[in-house]
mmCIF file with all atom_site columns, N, CA and C in Angstrom:
data_model
loop_
_atom_site.group_PDB
_atom_site.id
_atom_site.type_symbol
_atom_site.label_atom_id
_atom_site.label_alt_id
_atom_site.label_comp_id
_atom_site.label_asym_id
_atom_site.label_entity_id
_atom_site.label_seq_id
_atom_site.pdbx_PDB_ins_code
_atom_site.Cartn_x
_atom_site.Cartn_y
_atom_site.Cartn_z
_atom_site.occupancy
_atom_site.B_iso_or_equiv
_atom_site.pdbx_formal_charge
_atom_site.auth_seq_id
_atom_site.auth_comp_id
_atom_site.auth_asym_id
_atom_site.auth_atom_id
_atom_site.pdbx_PDB_model_num
ATOM 1   N N  . MET A 1 1  ? -71.678 -28.045 -54.517 1.00 0.00 ? 992  MET A N  1
ATOM 2   C CA . MET A 1 1  ? -72.785 -28.524 -55.311 1.00 0.00 ? 992  MET A CA 1
ATOM 3   C C  . MET A 1 1  ? -73.510 -27.350 -55.971 1.00 0.00 ? 992  MET A C  1
ATOM 4   N N  . ILE A 1 2  ? -73.729 -26.302 -55.221 1.00 0.00 ? 993  ILE A N  1
ATOM 5   C CA . ILE A 1 2  ? -74.422 -25.130 -55.753 1.00 0.00 ? 993  ILE A CA 1
ATOM 6   C C  . ILE A 1 2  ? -73.581 -24.472 -56.835 1.00 0.00 ? 993  ILE A C  1
ATOM 7   N N  . CYS A 1 3  ? -72.316 -24.257 -56.538 1.00 0.00 ? 994  CYS A N  1
ATOM 8   C CA . CYS A 1 3  ? -71.431 -23.623 -57.518 1.00 0.00 ? 994  CYS A CA 1
ATOM 9   C C  . CYS A 1 3  ? -71.286 -24.491 -58.763 1.00 0.00 ? 994  CYS A C  1
ATOM 10  N N  . ASP A 1 4  ? -71.233 -25.791 -58.574 1.00 0.00 ? 995  ASP A N  1
ATOM 11  C CA . ASP A 1 4  ? -71.123 -26.708 -59.714 1.00 0.00 ? 995  ASP A CA 1
ATOM 12  C C  . ASP A 1 4  ? -72.348 -26.606 -60.618 1.00 0.00 ? 995  ASP A C  1
ATOM 13  N N  . SER A 1 5  ? -73.518 -26.577 -60.035 1.00 0.00 ? 996  SER A N  1
ATOM 14  C CA . SER A 1 5  ? -74.726 -26.510 -60.863 1.00 0.00 ? 996  SER A CA 1
ATOM 15  C C  . SER A 1 5  ? -74.837 -25.154 -61.563 1.00 0.00 ? 996  SER A C  1
ATOM 16  N N  . LEU A 1 6  ? -74.442 -24.084 -60.883 1.00 0.00 ? 997  LEU A N  1
ATOM 17  C CA . LEU A 1 6  ? -74.465 -22.766 -61.519 1.00 0.00 ? 997  LEU A CA 1
ATOM 18  C C  . LEU A 1 6  ? -73.458 -22.690 -62.661 1.00 0.00 ? 997  LEU A C  1
ATOM 19  N N  . ALA A 1 7  ? -72.266 -23.236 -62.438 1.00 0.00 ? 998  ALA A N  1
ATOM 20  C CA . ALA A 1 7  ? -71.246 -23.236 -63.487 1.00 0.00 ? 998  ALA A CA 1
ATOM 21  C C  . ALA A 1 7  ? -71.688 -24.059 -64.691 1.00 0.00 ? 998  ALA A C  1
ATOM 22  N N  . ALA A 1 8  ? -72.322 -25.201 -64.432 1.00 0.00 ? 999  ALA A N  1
ATOM 23  C CA . ALA A 1 8  ? -72.817 -26.031 -65.532 1.00 0.00 ? 999  ALA A CA 1
ATOM 24  C C  . ALA A 1 8  ? -73.886 -25.278 -66.323 1.00 0.00 ? 999  ALA A C  1
ATOM 25  N N  . GLY A 1 9  ? -74.790 -24.629 -65.629 1.00 0.00 ? 1000 GLY A N  1
ATOM 26  C CA . GLY A 1 9  ? -75.822 -23.854 -66.307 1.00 0.00 ? 1000 GLY A CA 1
ATOM 27  C C  . GLY A 1 9  ? -75.230 -22.753 -67.161 1.00 0.00 ? 1000 GLY A C  1
ATOM 28  N N  . GLN A 1 10 ? -74.237 -22.045 -66.631 1.00 0.00 ? 1001 GLN A N  1
ATOM 29  C CA . GLN A 1 10 ? -73.593 -20.974 -67.376 1.00 0.00 ? 1001 GLN A CA 1
ATOM 30  C C  . GLN A 1 10 ? -72.821 -21.524 -68.574 1.00 0.00 ? 1001 GLN A C  1
ATOM 31  N N  . THR A 1 11 ? -72.185 -22.665 -68.387 1.00 0.00 ? 1002 THR A N  1
ATOM 32  C CA . THR A 1 11 ? -71.417 -23.273 -69.478 1.00 0.00 ? 1002 THR A CA 1
ATOM 33  C C  . THR A 1 11 ? -72.338 -23.736 -70.599 1.00 0.00 ? 1002 THR A C  1
ATOM 34  N N  . TYR A 1 12 ? -73.381 -24.456 -70.245 1.00 0.00 ? 1003 TYR A N  1
ATOM 35  C CA . TYR A 1 12 ? -74.276 -24.999 -71.274 1.00 0.00 ? 1003 TYR A CA 1
ATOM 36  C C  . TYR A 1 12 ? -75.139 -23.928 -71.937 1.00 0.00 ? 1003 TYR A C  1
ATOM 37  N N  . GLN A 1 13 ? -75.514 -22.898 -71.199 1.00 0.00 ? 1004 GLN A N  1
ATOM 38  C CA . GLN A 1 13 ? -76.365 -21.848 -71.760 1.00 0.00 ? 1004 GLN A CA 1
ATOM 39  C C  . GLN A 1 13 ? -75.570 -20.738 -72.444 1.00 0.00 ? 1004 GLN A C  1
ATOM 40  N N  . GLY A 1 14 ? -74.328 -20.579 -72.045 1.00 0.00 ? 1005 GLY A N  1
ATOM 41  C CA . GLY A 1 14 ? -73.491 -19.545 -72.649 1.00 0.00 ? 1005 GLY A CA 1
ATOM 42  C C  . GLY A 1 14 ? -74.109 -18.162 -72.508 1.00 0.00 ? 1005 GLY A C  1
ATOM 43  N N  . LYS A 1 15 ? -74.182 -17.422 -73.606 1.00 0.00 ? 1006 LYS A N  1
ATOM 44  C CA . LYS A 1 15 ? -74.728 -16.058 -73.586 1.00 0.00 ? 1006 LYS A CA 1
ATOM 45  C C  . LYS A 1 15 ? -76.204 -16.023 -73.213 1.00 0.00 ? 1006 LYS A C  1
ATOM 46  N N  . ASN A 1 16 ? -76.881 -17.144 -73.323 1.00 0.00 ? 1007 ASN A N  1
ATOM 47  C CA . ASN A 1 16 ? -78.319 -17.193 -73.016 1.00 0.00 ? 1007 ASN A CA 1
ATOM 48  C C  . ASN A 1 16 ? -78.615 -17.388 -71.532 1.00 0.00 ? 1007 ASN A C  1
ATOM 49  N N  . TRP A 1 17 ? -77.562 -17.605 -70.720 1.00 0.00 ? 1008 TRP A N  1
ATOM 50  C CA . TRP A 1 17 ? -77.765 -17.818 -69.294 1.00 0.00 ? 1008 TRP A CA 1
ATOM 51  C C  . TRP A 1 17 ? -78.262 -16.532 -68.648 1.00 0.00 ? 1008 TRP A C  1
ATOM 52  N N  . THR A 1 18 ? -79.262 -16.682 -67.769 1.00 0.00 ? 1009 THR A N  1
ATOM 53  C CA . THR A 1 18 ? -79.759 -15.564 -66.966 1.00 0.00 ? 1009 THR A CA 1
ATOM 54  C C  . THR A 1 18 ? -79.774 -15.993 -65.507 1.00 0.00 ? 1009 THR A C  1
ATOM 55  N N  . LYS A 1 19 ? -79.915 -15.048 -64.621 1.00 0.00 ? 1010 LYS A N  1
ATOM 56  C CA . LYS A 1 19 ? -79.932 -15.385 -63.193 1.00 0.00 ? 1010 LYS A CA 1
ATOM 57  C C  . LYS A 1 19 ? -81.174 -16.194 -62.822 1.00 0.00 ? 1010 LYS A C  1
ATOM 58  N N  . GLU A 1 20 ? -82.166 -16.215 -63.675 1.00 0.00 ? 1011 GLU A N  1
ATOM 59  C CA . GLU A 1 20 ? -83.374 -17.004 -63.429 1.00 0.00 ? 1011 GLU A CA 1
ATOM 60  C C  . GLU A 1 20 ? -83.246 -18.443 -63.930 1.00 0.00 ? 1011 GLU A C  1
ATOM 61  N N  . TYR A 1 21 ? -82.231 -18.722 -64.730 1.00 0.00 ? 1012 TYR A N  1
ATOM 62  C CA . TYR A 1 21 ? -82.112 -20.030 -65.378 1.00 0.00 ? 1012 TYR A CA 1
ATOM 63  C C  . TYR A 1 21 ? -82.056 -21.183 -64.377 1.00 0.00 ? 1012 TYR A C  1
ATOM 64  N N  . GLN A 1 22 ? -81.223 -21.063 -63.347 1.00 0.00 ? 1013 GLN A N  1
ATOM 65  C CA . GLN A 1 22 ? -81.024 -22.198 -62.439 1.00 0.00 ? 1013 GLN A CA 1
ATOM 66  C C  . GLN A 1 22 ? -82.301 -22.561 -61.699 1.00 0.00 ? 1013 GLN A C  1
ATOM 67  N N  . LEU A 1 23 ? -83.079 -21.574 -61.301 1.00 0.00 ? 1014 LEU A N  1
ATOM 68  C CA . LEU A 1 23 ? -84.355 -21.850 -60.638 1.00 0.00 ? 1014 LEU A CA 1
ATOM 69  C C  . LEU A 1 23 ? -85.298 -22.560 -61.602 1.00 0.00 ? 1014 LEU A C  1
ATOM 70  N N  . SER A 1 24 ? -85.342 -22.107 -62.825 1.00 0.00 ? 1015 SER A N  1
ATOM 71  C CA . SER A 1 24 ? -86.193 -22.737 -63.836 1.00 0.00 ? 1015 SER A CA 1
ATOM 72  C C  . SER A 1 24 ? -85.777 -24.189 -64.061 1.00 0.00 ? 1015 SER A C  1
ATOM 73  N N  . TYR A 1 25 ? -84.478 -24.417 -64.185 1.00 0.00 ? 1016 TYR A N  1
ATOM 74  C CA . TYR A 1 25 ? -83.971 -25.775 -64.386 1.00 0.00 ? 1016 TYR A CA 1
ATOM 75  C C  . TYR A 1 25 ? -84.273 -26.637 -63.157 1.00 0.00 ? 1016 TYR A C  1
ATOM 76  N N  . TRP A 1 26 ? -84.062 -26.088 -61.975 1.00 0.00 ? 1017 TRP A N  1
ATOM 77  C CA . TRP A 1 26 ? -84.323 -26.827 -60.739 1.00 0.00 ? 1017 TRP A CA 1
ATOM 78  C C  . TRP A 1 26 ? -85.788 -27.236 -60.652 1.00 0.00 ? 1017 TRP A C  1
ATOM 79  N N  . ASN A 1 27 ? -86.677 -26.349 -61.002 1.00 0.00 ? 1018 ASN A N  1
ATOM 80  C CA . ASN A 1 27 ? -88.109 -26.650 -60.936 1.00 0.00 ? 1018 ASN A CA 1
ATOM 81  C C  . ASN A 1 27 ? -88.491 -27.800 -61.869 1.00 0.00 ? 1018 ASN A C  1
ATOM 82  N N  . LYS A 1 28 ? -87.754 -27.976 -62.959 1.00 0.00 ? 1019 LYS A N  1
ATOM 83  C CA . LYS A 1 28 ? -88.014 -29.077 -63.891 1.00 0.00 ? 1019 LYS A CA 1
ATOM 84  C C  . LYS A 1 28 ? -87.445 -30.401 -63.399 1.00 0.00 ? 1019 LYS A C  1
ATOM 85  N N  . THR A 1 29 ? -86.399 -30.342 -62.579 1.00 0.00 ? 1020 THR A N  1
ATOM 86  C CA . THR A 1 29 ? -85.673 -31.572 -62.231 1.00 0.00 ? 1020 THR A CA 1
ATOM 87  C C  . THR A 1 29 ? -85.755 -31.976 -60.760 1.00 0.00 ? 1020 THR A C  1
ATOM 88  N N  . LYS A 1 30 ? -86.300 -31.141 -59.901 1.00 0.00 ? 1021 LYS A N  1
ATOM 89  C CA . LYS A 1 30 ? -86.238 -31.409 -58.454 1.00 0.00 ? 1021 LYS A CA 1
ATOM 90  C C  . LYS A 1 30 ? -86.973 -32.678 -58.022 1.00 0.00 ? 1021 LYS A C  1
ATOM 91  N N  . GLU A 1 31 ? -88.002 -33.052 -58.722 1.00 0.00 ? 1022 GLU A N  1
ATOM 92  C CA . GLU A 1 31 ? -88.757 -34.248 -58.334 1.00 0.00 ? 1022 GLU A CA 1
ATOM 93  C C  . GLU A 1 31 ? -87.919 -35.520 -58.506 1.00 0.00 ? 1022 GLU A C  1
ATOM 94  N N  . LYS A 1 32 ? -86.993 -35.501 -59.430 1.00 0.00 ? 1023 LYS A N  1
ATOM 95  C CA . LYS A 1 32 ? -86.145 -36.671 -59.682 1.00 0.00 ? 1023 LYS A CA 1
ATOM 96  C C  . LYS A 1 32 ? -84.923 -36.714 -58.776 1.00 0.00 ? 1023 LYS A C  1
ATOM 97  N N  . ALA A 1 33 ? -84.610 -35.615 -58.117 1.00 0.00 ? 1024 ALA A N  1
ATOM 98  C CA . ALA A 1 33 ? -83.416 -35.527 -57.280 1.00 0.00 ? 1024 ALA A CA 1
ATOM 99  C C  . ALA A 1 33 ? -83.570 -36.424 -56.052 1.00 0.00 ? 1024 ALA A C  1
ATOM 100 N N  . LYS A 1 34 ? -82.588 -37.260 -55.837 1.00 0.00 ? 1025 LYS A N  1
ATOM 101 C CA . LYS A 1 34 ? -82.600 -38.161 -54.680 1.00 0.00 ? 1025 LYS A CA 1
ATOM 102 C C  . LYS A 1 34 ? -81.711 -37.555 -53.607 1.00 0.00 ? 1025 LYS A C  1
ATOM 103 N N  . MET A 1 35 ? -82.342 -36.749 -52.767 1.00 0.00 ? 1026 MET A N  1
ATOM 104 C CA . MET A 1 35 ? -81.618 -36.105 -51.689 1.00 0.00 ? 1026 MET A CA 1
ATOM 105 C C  . MET A 1 35 ? -82.587 -35.763 -50.569 1.00 0.00 ? 1026 MET A C  1
ATOM 106 N N  . ASN A 1 36 ? -82.034 -35.390 -49.467 1.00 0.00 ? 1027 ASN A N  1
ATOM 107 C CA . ASN A 1 36 ? -82.793 -34.983 -48.303 1.00 0.00 ? 1027 ASN A CA 1
ATOM 108 C C  . ASN A 1 36 ? -83.777 -33.874 -48.685 1.00 0.00 ? 1027 ASN A C  1
ATOM 109 N N  . GLU A 1 37 ? -85.003 -33.966 -48.215 1.00 0.00 ? 1028 GLU A N  1
ATOM 110 C CA . GLU A 1 37 ? -86.028 -32.978 -48.554 1.00 0.00 ? 1028 GLU A CA 1
ATOM 111 C C  . GLU A 1 37 ? -85.643 -31.574 -48.089 1.00 0.00 ? 1028 GLU A C  1
ATOM 112 N N  . ASN A 1 38 ? -84.990 -31.473 -46.934 1.00 0.00 ? 1029 ASN A N  1
ATOM 113 C CA . ASN A 1 38 ? -84.547 -30.154 -46.469 1.00 0.00 ? 1029 ASN A CA 1
ATOM 114 C C  . ASN A 1 38 ? -83.519 -29.556 -47.423 1.00 0.00 ? 1029 ASN A C  1
ATOM 115 N N  . MET A 1 39 ? -82.653 -30.398 -47.981 1.00 0.00 ? 1030 MET A N  1
ATOM 116 C CA . MET A 1 39 ? -81.668 -29.920 -48.948 1.00 0.00 ? 1030 MET A CA 1
ATOM 117 C C  . MET A 1 39 ? -82.361 -29.422 -50.211 1.00 0.00 ? 1030 MET A C  1
ATOM 118 N N  . LYS A 1 40 ? -83.408 -30.096 -50.630 1.00 0.00 ? 1031 LYS A N  1
ATOM 119 C CA . LYS A 1 40 ? -84.175 -29.633 -51.794 1.00 0.00 ? 1031 LYS A CA 1
ATOM 120 C C  . LYS A 1 40 ? -84.768 -28.247 -51.532 1.00 0.00 ? 1031 LYS A C  1
ATOM 121 N N  . ILE A 1 41 ? -85.295 -28.062 -50.342 1.00 0.00 ? 1032 ILE A N  1
ATOM 122 C CA . ILE A 1 41 ? -85.887 -26.774 -49.975 1.00 0.00 ? 1032 ILE A CA 1
ATOM 123 C C  . ILE A 1 41 ? -84.798 -25.697 -49.935 1.00 0.00 ? 1032 ILE A C  1
ATOM 124 N N  . LEU A 1 42 ? -83.649 -26.048 -49.373 1.00 0.00 ? 1033 LEU A N  1
ATOM 125 C CA . LEU A 1 42 ? -82.524 -25.112 -49.313 1.00 0.00 ? 1033 LEU A CA 1
ATOM 126 C C  . LEU A 1 42 ? -82.083 -24.705 -50.716 1.00 0.00 ? 1033 LEU A C  1
ATOM 127 N N  . LEU A 1 43 ? -81.938 -25.662 -51.611 1.00 0.00 ? 1034 LEU A N  1
ATOM 128 C CA . LEU A 1 43 ? -81.528 -25.349 -52.979 1.00 0.00 ? 1034 LEU A CA 1
ATOM 129 C C  . LEU A 1 43 ? -82.546 -24.448 -53.665 1.00 0.00 ? 1034 LEU A C  1
ATOM 130 N N  . GLU A 1 44 ? -83.811 -24.736 -53.471 1.00 0.00 ? 1035 GLU A N  1
ATOM 131 C CA . GLU A 1 44 ? -84.841 -23.898 -54.075 1.00 0.00 ? 1035 GLU A CA 1
ATOM 132 C C  . GLU A 1 44 ? -84.757 -22.466 -53.546 1.00 0.00 ? 1035 GLU A C  1
ATOM 133 N N  . LYS A 1 45 ? -84.521 -22.313 -52.252 1.00 0.00 ? 1036 LYS A N  1
ATOM 134 C CA . LYS A 1 45 ? -84.375 -20.985 -51.653 1.00 0.00 ? 1036 LYS A CA 1
ATOM 135 C C  . LYS A 1 45 ? -83.178 -20.258 -52.246 1.00 0.00 ? 1036 LYS A C  1
ATOM 136 N N  . ILE A 1 46 ? -82.047 -20.945 -52.368 1.00 0.00 ? 1037 ILE A N  1
ATOM 137 C CA . ILE A 1 46 ? -80.844 -20.313 -52.911 1.00 0.00 ? 1037 ILE A CA 1
ATOM 138 C C  . ILE A 1 46 ? -81.058 -19.917 -54.369 1.00 0.00 ? 1037 ILE A C  1
ATOM 139 N N  . TYR A 1 47 ? -81.616 -20.814 -55.172 1.00 0.00 ? 1038 TYR A N  1
ATOM 140 C CA . TYR A 1 47 ? -81.848 -20.495 -56.583 1.00 0.00 ? 1038 TYR A CA 1
ATOM 141 C C  . TYR A 1 47 ? -82.887 -19.378 -56.740 1.00 0.00 ? 1038 TYR A C  1
ATOM 142 N N  . THR A 1 48 ? -83.872 -19.341 -55.859 1.00 0.00 ? 1039 THR A N  1
ATOM 143 C CA . THR A 1 48 ? -84.856 -18.257 -55.881 1.00 0.00 ? 1039 THR A CA 1
ATOM 144 C C  . THR A 1 48 ? -84.183 -16.930 -55.545 1.00 0.00 ? 1039 THR A C  1
ATOM 145 N N  . ASP A 1 49 ? -83.368 -16.934 -54.502 1.00 0.00 ? 1040 ASP A N  1
ATOM 146 C CA . ASP A 1 49 ? -82.648 -15.711 -54.119 1.00 0.00 ? 1040 ASP A CA 1
ATOM 147 C C  . ASP A 1 49 ? -81.735 -15.240 -55.248 1.00 0.00 ? 1040 ASP A C  1
ATOM 148 N N  . ILE A 1 50 ? -81.052 -16.173 -55.912 1.00 0.00 ? 1041 ILE A N  1
ATOM 149 C CA . ILE A 1 50 ? -80.186 -15.807 -57.032 1.00 0.00 ? 1041 ILE A CA 1
ATOM 150 C C  . ILE A 1 50 ? -81.004 -15.193 -58.155 1.00 0.00 ? 1041 ILE A C  1
ATOM 151 N N  . SER A 1 51 ? -82.186 -15.744 -58.414 1.00 0.00 ? 1042 SER A N  1
ATOM 152 C CA . SER A 1 51 ? -83.022 -15.210 -59.493 1.00 0.00 ? 1042 SER A CA 1
ATOM 153 C C  . SER A 1 51 ? -83.492 -13.788 -59.196 1.00 0.00 ? 1042 SER A C  1
ATOM 154 N N  . ILE A 1 52 ? -83.542 -13.426 -57.924 1.00 0.00 ? 1043 ILE A N  1
ATOM 155 C CA . ILE A 1 52 ? -83.982 -12.089 -57.530 1.00 0.00 ? 1043 ILE A CA 1
ATOM 156 C C  . ILE A 1 52 ? -82.790 -11.139 -57.345 1.00 0.00 ? 1043 ILE A C  1
ATOM 157 N N  . GLU A 1 53 ? -81.790 -11.601 -56.590 1.00 0.00 ? 1044 GLU A N  1
ATOM 158 C CA . GLU A 1 53 ? -80.689 -10.729 -56.187 1.00 0.00 ? 1044 GLU A CA 1
ATOM 159 C C  . GLU A 1 53 ? -79.429 -10.872 -57.032 1.00 0.00 ? 1044 GLU A C  1
ATOM 160 N N  . GLY A 1 54 ? -79.272 -11.987 -57.711 1.00 0.00 ? 1045 GLY A N  1
ATOM 161 C CA . GLY A 1 54 ? -78.055 -12.243 -58.473 1.00 0.00 ? 1045 GLY A CA 1
ATOM 162 C C  . GLY A 1 54 ? -77.052 -13.053 -57.679 1.00 0.00 ? 1045 GLY A C  1
ATOM 163 N N  . ILE A 1 55 ? -76.124 -13.658 -58.400 1.00 0.00 ? 1046 ILE A N  1
ATOM 164 C CA . ILE A 1 55 ? -75.132 -14.552 -57.793 1.00 0.00 ? 1046 ILE A CA 1
ATOM 165 C C  . ILE A 1 55 ? -74.258 -13.839 -56.769 1.00 0.00 ? 1046 ILE A C  1
ATOM 166 N N  . ASN A 1 56 ? -73.759 -12.668 -57.108 1.00 0.00 ? 1047 ASN A N  1
ATOM 167 C CA . ASN A 1 56 ? -72.794 -11.989 -56.243 1.00 0.00 ? 1047 ASN A CA 1
ATOM 168 C C  . ASN A 1 56 ? -73.358 -11.635 -54.872 1.00 0.00 ? 1047 ASN A C  1
ATOM 169 N N  . LYS A 1 57 ? -74.640 -11.402 -54.772 1.00 0.00 ? 1048 LYS A N  1
ATOM 170 C CA . LYS A 1 57 ? -75.235 -11.073 -53.471 1.00 0.00 ? 1048 LYS A CA 1
ATOM 171 C C  . LYS A 1 57 ? -75.594 -12.314 -52.666 1.00 0.00 ? 1048 LYS A C  1
ATOM 172 N N  . VAL A 1 58 ? -75.824 -13.426 -53.331 1.00 0.00 ? 1049 VAL A N  1
ATOM 173 C CA . VAL A 1 58 ? -76.274 -14.635 -52.638 1.00 0.00 ? 1049 VAL A CA 1
ATOM 174 C C  . VAL A 1 58 ? -75.111 -15.543 -52.244 1.00 0.00 ? 1049 VAL A C  1
ATOM 175 N N  . LEU A 1 59 ? -74.147 -15.706 -53.114 1.00 0.00 ? 1050 LEU A N  1
ATOM 176 C CA . LEU A 1 59 ? -73.044 -16.630 -52.845 1.00 0.00 ? 1050 LEU A CA 1
ATOM 177 C C  . LEU A 1 59 ? -71.971 -15.974 -51.981 1.00 0.00 ? 1050 LEU A C  1
ATOM 178 N N  . LYS A 1 60 ? -72.341 -15.727 -50.768 1.00 0.00 ? 1051 LYS A N  1
ATOM 179 C CA . LYS A 1 60 ? -71.433 -15.188 -49.764 1.00 0.00 ? 1051 LYS A CA 1
ATOM 180 C C  . LYS A 1 60 ? -71.450 -16.144 -48.577 1.00 0.00 ? 1051 LYS A C  1
ATOM 181 N N  . ARG A 1 61 ? -70.293 -16.329 -48.003 1.00 0.00 ? 1052 ARG A N  1
ATOM 182 C CA . ARG A 1 61 ? -70.136 -17.310 -46.926 1.00 0.00 ? 1052 ARG A CA 1
ATOM 183 C C  . ARG A 1 61 ? -71.167 -17.139 -45.811 1.00 0.00 ? 1052 ARG A C  1
ATOM 184 N N  . LYS A 1 62 ? -71.331 -15.925 -45.298 1.00 0.00 ? 1053 LYS A N  1
ATOM 185 C CA . LYS A 1 62 ? -72.253 -15.696 -44.178 1.00 0.00 ? 1053 LYS A CA 1
ATOM 186 C C  . LYS A 1 62 ? -73.691 -16.003 -44.571 1.00 0.00 ? 1053 LYS A C  1
ATOM 187 N N  . LYS A 1 63 ? -74.088 -15.554 -45.760 1.00 0.00 ? 1054 LYS A N  1
ATOM 188 C CA . LYS A 1 63 ? -75.474 -15.774 -46.202 1.00 0.00 ? 1054 LYS A CA 1
ATOM 189 C C  . LYS A 1 63 ? -75.742 -17.268 -46.390 1.00 0.00 ? 1054 LYS A C  1
ATOM 190 N N  . LEU A 1 64 ? -74.812 -17.972 -47.035 1.00 0.00 ? 1055 LEU A N  1
ATOM 191 C CA . LEU A 1 64 ? -75.016 -19.407 -47.259 1.00 0.00 ? 1055 LEU A CA 1
ATOM 192 C C  . LEU A 1 64 ? -75.027 -20.183 -45.946 1.00 0.00 ? 1055 LEU A C  1
ATOM 193 N N  . LYS A 1 65 ? -74.154 -19.805 -45.031 1.00 0.00 ? 1056 LYS A N  1
ATOM 194 C CA . LYS A 1 65 ? -74.127 -20.485 -43.729 1.00 0.00 ? 1056 LYS A CA 1
ATOM 195 C C  . LYS A 1 65 ? -75.434 -20.262 -42.985 1.00 0.00 ? 1056 LYS A C  1
ATOM 196 N N  . LYS A 1 66 ? -75.938 -19.028 -43.025 1.00 0.00 ? 1057 LYS A N  1
ATOM 197 C CA . LYS A 1 66 ? -77.206 -18.723 -42.364 1.00 0.00 ? 1057 LYS A CA 1
ATOM 198 C C  . LYS A 1 66 ? -78.343 -19.555 -42.962 1.00 0.00 ? 1057 LYS A C  1
ATOM 199 N N  . LEU A 1 67 ? -78.410 -19.611 -44.280 1.00 0.00 ? 1058 LEU A N  1
ATOM 200 C CA . LEU A 1 67 ? -79.447 -20.403 -44.945 1.00 0.00 ? 1058 LEU A CA 1
ATOM 201 C C  . LEU A 1 67 ? -79.308 -21.887 -44.614 1.00 0.00 ? 1058 LEU A C  1
ATOM 202 N N  . TYR A 1 68 ? -78.077 -22.385 -44.639 1.00 0.00 ? 1059 TYR A N  1
ATOM 203 C CA . TYR A 1 68 ? -77.835 -23.793 -44.330 1.00 0.00 ? 1059 TYR A CA 1
ATOM 204 C C  . TYR A 1 68 ? -78.307 -24.105 -42.900 1.00 0.00 ? 1059 TYR A C  1
ATOM 205 N N  . ASP A 1 69 ? -77.909 -23.270 -41.978 1.00 0.00 ? 1060 ASP A N  1
ATOM 206 C CA . ASP A 1 69 ? -78.306 -23.490 -40.583 1.00 0.00 ? 1060 ASP A CA 1
ATOM 207 C C  . ASP A 1 69 ? -79.832 -23.453 -40.432 1.00 0.00 ? 1060 ASP A C  1
ATOM 208 N N  . GLU A 1 70 ? -80.478 -22.563 -41.160 1.00 0.00 ? 1061 GLU A N  1
ATOM 209 C CA . GLU A 1 70 ? -81.926 -22.403 -41.070 1.00 0.00 ? 1061 GLU A CA 1
ATOM 210 C C  . GLU A 1 70 ? -82.672 -23.605 -41.649 1.00 0.00 ? 1061 GLU A C  1
ATOM 211 N N  . TYR A 1 71 ? -82.232 -24.099 -42.793 1.00 0.00 ? 1062 TYR A N  1
ATOM 212 C CA . TYR A 1 71 ? -82.976 -25.135 -43.503 1.00 0.00 ? 1062 TYR A CA 1
ATOM 213 C C  . TYR A 1 71 ? -82.530 -26.564 -43.193 1.00 0.00 ? 1062 TYR A C  1
ATOM 214 N N  . MET A 1 72 ? -81.338 -26.748 -42.687 1.00 0.00 ? 1063 MET A N  1
ATOM 215 C CA . MET A 1 72 ? -80.843 -28.115 -42.487 1.00 0.00 ? 1063 MET A CA 1
ATOM 216 C C  . MET A 1 72 ? -80.909 -28.575 -41.039 1.00 0.00 ? 1063 MET A C  1
ATOM 217 N N  . ARG A 1 73 ? -81.595 -27.889 -40.192 1.00 0.00 ? 1064 ARG A N  1
ATOM 218 C CA . ARG A 1 73 ? -81.733 -28.319 -38.802 1.00 0.00 ? 1064 ARG A CA 1
ATOM 219 C C  . ARG A 1 73 ? -82.907 -29.209 -38.632 1.00 0.00 ? 1064 ARG A C  1
#
């Protein structure tokens, strides 16, 4: 789900895509998202981390598992 949304953002924004884009888009659409509240918080954390650190540092198996375990319990 995370990779899909990032890929969609990169595809639709093209050269205008920045690492901050997904967080900005999420902030506009999160209220309409029908999902578990903990999942919303997790997504916001991941998109925030990406906006600060970049995709390559955040999208790592260990980091995502740690975040998932922390926010989805």
